Short mmCIF file of C-alpha atoms in Angstrom, two decimals:
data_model
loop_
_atom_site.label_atom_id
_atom_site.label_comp_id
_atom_site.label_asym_id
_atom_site.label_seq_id
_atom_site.Cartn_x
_atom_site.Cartn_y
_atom_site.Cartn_z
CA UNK A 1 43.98 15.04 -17.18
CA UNK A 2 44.91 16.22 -13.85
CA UNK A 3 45.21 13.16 -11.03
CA UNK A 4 46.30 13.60 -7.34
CA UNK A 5 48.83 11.27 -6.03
CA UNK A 6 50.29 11.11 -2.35
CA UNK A 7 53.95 11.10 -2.31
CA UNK A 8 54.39 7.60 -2.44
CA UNK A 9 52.29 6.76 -5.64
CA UNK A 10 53.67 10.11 -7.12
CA UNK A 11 57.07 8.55 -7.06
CA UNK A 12 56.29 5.13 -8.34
CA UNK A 13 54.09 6.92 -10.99
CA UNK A 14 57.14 9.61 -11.70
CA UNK A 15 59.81 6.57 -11.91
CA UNK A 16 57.52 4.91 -14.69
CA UNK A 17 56.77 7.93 -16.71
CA UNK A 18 59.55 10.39 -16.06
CA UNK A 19 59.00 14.68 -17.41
CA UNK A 20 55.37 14.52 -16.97
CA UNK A 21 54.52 17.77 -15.51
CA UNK A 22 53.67 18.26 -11.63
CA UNK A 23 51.98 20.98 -10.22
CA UNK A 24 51.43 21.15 -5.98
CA UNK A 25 47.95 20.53 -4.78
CA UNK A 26 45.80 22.91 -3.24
CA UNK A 27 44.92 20.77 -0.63
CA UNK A 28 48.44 19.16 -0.57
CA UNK A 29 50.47 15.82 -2.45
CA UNK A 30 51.48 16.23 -6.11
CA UNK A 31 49.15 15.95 -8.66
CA UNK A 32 50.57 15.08 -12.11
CA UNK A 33 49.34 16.53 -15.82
CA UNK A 34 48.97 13.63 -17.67
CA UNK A 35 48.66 13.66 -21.73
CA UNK A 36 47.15 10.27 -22.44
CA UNK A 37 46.91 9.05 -26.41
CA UNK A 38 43.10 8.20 -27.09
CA UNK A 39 43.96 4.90 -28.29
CA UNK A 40 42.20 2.86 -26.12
CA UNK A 41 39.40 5.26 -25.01
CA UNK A 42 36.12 4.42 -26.11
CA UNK A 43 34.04 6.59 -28.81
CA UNK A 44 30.40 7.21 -28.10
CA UNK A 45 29.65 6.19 -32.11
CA UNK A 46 29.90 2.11 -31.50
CA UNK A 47 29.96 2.12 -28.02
CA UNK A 48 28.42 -0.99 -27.14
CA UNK A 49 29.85 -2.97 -29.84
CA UNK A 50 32.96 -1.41 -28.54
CA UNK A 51 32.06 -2.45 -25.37
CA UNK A 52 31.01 -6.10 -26.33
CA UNK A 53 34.05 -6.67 -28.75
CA UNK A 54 36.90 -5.24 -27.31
CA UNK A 55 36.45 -4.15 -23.40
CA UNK A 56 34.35 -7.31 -21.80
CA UNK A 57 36.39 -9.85 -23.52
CA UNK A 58 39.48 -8.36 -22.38
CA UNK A 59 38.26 -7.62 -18.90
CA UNK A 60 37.79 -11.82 -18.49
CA UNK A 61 40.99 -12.49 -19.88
CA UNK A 62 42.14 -10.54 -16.81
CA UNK A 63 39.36 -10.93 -14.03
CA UNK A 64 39.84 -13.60 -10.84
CA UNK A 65 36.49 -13.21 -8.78
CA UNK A 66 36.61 -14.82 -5.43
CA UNK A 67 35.15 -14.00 -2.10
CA UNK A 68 37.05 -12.81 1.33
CA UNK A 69 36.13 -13.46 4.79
CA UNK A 70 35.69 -10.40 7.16
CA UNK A 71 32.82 -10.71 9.49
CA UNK A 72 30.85 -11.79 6.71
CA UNK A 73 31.59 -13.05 3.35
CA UNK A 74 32.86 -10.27 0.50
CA UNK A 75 32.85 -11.09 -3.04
CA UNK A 76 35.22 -9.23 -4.87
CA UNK A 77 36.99 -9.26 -8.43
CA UNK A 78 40.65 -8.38 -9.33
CA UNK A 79 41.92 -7.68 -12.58
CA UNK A 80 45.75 -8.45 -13.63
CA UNK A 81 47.95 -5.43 -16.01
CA UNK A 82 49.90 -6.61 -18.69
CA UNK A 83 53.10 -4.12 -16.58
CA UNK A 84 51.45 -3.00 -13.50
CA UNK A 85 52.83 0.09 -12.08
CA UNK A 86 50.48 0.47 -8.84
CA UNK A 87 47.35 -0.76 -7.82
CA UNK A 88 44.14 0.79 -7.88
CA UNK A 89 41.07 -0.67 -5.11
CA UNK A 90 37.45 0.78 -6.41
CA UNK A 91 34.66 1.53 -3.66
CA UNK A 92 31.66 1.60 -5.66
CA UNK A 93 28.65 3.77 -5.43
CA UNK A 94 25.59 2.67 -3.29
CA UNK A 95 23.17 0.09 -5.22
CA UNK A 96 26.00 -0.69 -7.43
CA UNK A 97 28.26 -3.40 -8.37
CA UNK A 98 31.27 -4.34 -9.49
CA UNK A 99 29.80 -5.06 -13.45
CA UNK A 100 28.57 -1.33 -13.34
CA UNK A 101 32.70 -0.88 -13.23
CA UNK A 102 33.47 -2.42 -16.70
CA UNK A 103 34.46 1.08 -18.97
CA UNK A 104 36.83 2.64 -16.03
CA UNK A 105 38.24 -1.15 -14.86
CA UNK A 106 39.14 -1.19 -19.03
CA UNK A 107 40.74 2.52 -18.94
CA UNK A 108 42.71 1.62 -15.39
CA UNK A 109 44.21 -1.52 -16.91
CA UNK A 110 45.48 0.08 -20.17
CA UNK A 111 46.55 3.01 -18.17
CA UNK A 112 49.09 0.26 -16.20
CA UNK A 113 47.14 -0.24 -12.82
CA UNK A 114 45.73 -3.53 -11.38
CA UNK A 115 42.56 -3.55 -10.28
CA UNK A 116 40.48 -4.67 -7.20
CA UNK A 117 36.63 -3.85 -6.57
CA UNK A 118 34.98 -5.12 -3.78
CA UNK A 119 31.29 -5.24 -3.74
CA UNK A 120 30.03 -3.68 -0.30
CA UNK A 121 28.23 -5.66 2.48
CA UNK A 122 24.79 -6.13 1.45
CA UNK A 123 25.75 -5.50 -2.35
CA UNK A 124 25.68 -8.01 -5.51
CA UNK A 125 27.14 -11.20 -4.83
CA UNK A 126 28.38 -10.24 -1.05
CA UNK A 127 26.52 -11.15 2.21
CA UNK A 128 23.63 -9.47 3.07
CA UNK A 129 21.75 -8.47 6.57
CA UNK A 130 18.61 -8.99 5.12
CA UNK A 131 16.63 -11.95 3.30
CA UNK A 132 15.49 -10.13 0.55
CA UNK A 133 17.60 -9.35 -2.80
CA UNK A 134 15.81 -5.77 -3.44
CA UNK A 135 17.12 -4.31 -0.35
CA UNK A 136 20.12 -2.90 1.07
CA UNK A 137 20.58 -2.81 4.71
CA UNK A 138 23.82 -1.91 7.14
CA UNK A 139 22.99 -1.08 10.89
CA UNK A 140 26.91 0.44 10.55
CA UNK A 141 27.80 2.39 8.10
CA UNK A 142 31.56 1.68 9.78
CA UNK A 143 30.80 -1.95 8.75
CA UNK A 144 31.50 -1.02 5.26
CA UNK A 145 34.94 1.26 6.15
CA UNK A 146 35.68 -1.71 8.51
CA UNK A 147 35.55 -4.03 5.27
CA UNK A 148 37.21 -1.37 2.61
CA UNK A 149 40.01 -1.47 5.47
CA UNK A 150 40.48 -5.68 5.92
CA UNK A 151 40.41 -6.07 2.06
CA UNK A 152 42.81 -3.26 1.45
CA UNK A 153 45.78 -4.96 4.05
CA UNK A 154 44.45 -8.94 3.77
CA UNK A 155 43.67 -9.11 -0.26
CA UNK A 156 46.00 -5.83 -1.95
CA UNK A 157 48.66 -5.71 0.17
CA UNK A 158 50.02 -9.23 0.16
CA UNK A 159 49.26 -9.51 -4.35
CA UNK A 160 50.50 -6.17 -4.83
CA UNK A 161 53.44 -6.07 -1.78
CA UNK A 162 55.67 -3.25 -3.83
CA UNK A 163 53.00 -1.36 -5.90
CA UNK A 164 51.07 2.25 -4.02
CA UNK A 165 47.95 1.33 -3.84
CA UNK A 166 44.96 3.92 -4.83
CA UNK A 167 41.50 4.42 -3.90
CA UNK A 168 39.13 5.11 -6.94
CA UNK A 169 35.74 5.65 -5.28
CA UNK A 170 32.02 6.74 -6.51
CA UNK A 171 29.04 7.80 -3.95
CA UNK A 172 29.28 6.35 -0.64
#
């Protein structure tokens, strides 16, 4: 598995797990070869037993859900590692939310990262611009950067003060 790191999260990431190969990036940083054991991956035969036994139950062990203030209210869930290393902030896809984040949330925790998601403006349990639940409206698309932004220095920052902090993000 290949992953990209800026400088600072290569370090933190290098200190923790010393000898792992690095290779430079085309497009710059350090990216690191990582050999991960498959002993907490999920196989497709059982999967959602899998899912229902082992990976939700552990997920609420670790889960706080709460909602920040930015112009609007922003529900959001973090999840605590057992020895966190850095942190990791998810920006799901458009349409989705954070539930739709339960497999990779699993793989990030075992892998040593906390975890914060976010769910966009106008996305599951966050405020919306419009009355109705079916749709999703944003006369900004910056309103959503604006948000990723706040929660990043106001909610990660100040829980995670020492930790790099990574941005894991799917569609929009």
């Amino acid at each position: 598995v290949r992953i990209c790191l800026d400088e600072a999260v290569h370090q933190a990431v290098h200190d923790q797990r010393p000898g792992y190969p690095v290779f430079e990036a085309s497009r710059g940083g350090k990216c690191l070869i990582l050999e991960i054991e498959n002993d907490f991956f999920l196989e497709e035969s059982g999967y959602a037993q899998s899912m229902n036994d082992i990976v939700l139950p552990y997920l609420a062990q670790r889960e706080t859900r709460a909602y920040y203030q930015t112009t609007h209210q922003i529900h959001y869930a973090r999840y605590q590692a057992d020895t966190p290393t850095a942190s990791v902030v998810i920006s799901h896809g458009y349409a989705e939310e954070i539930d739709r984040y339960a497999e990779p949330i699993y793989y990030f925790l075992k892998m040593g990262y906390n975890v914060f998601i976010p769910e966009h403006f106008g996305h599951g349990k966050s405020e919306a611009g419009v009355s109705d639940p079916t749709l999703i409206w944003v006369d900004d698309f910056d309103t959503y950067s604006f948000d990723f932004y706040r929660f990043i220095q106001d909610v990660v920052r100040p829980e995670d003060p020492d930790r790099p902090v990574v941005c894991f993000s799917h569609s929009m």
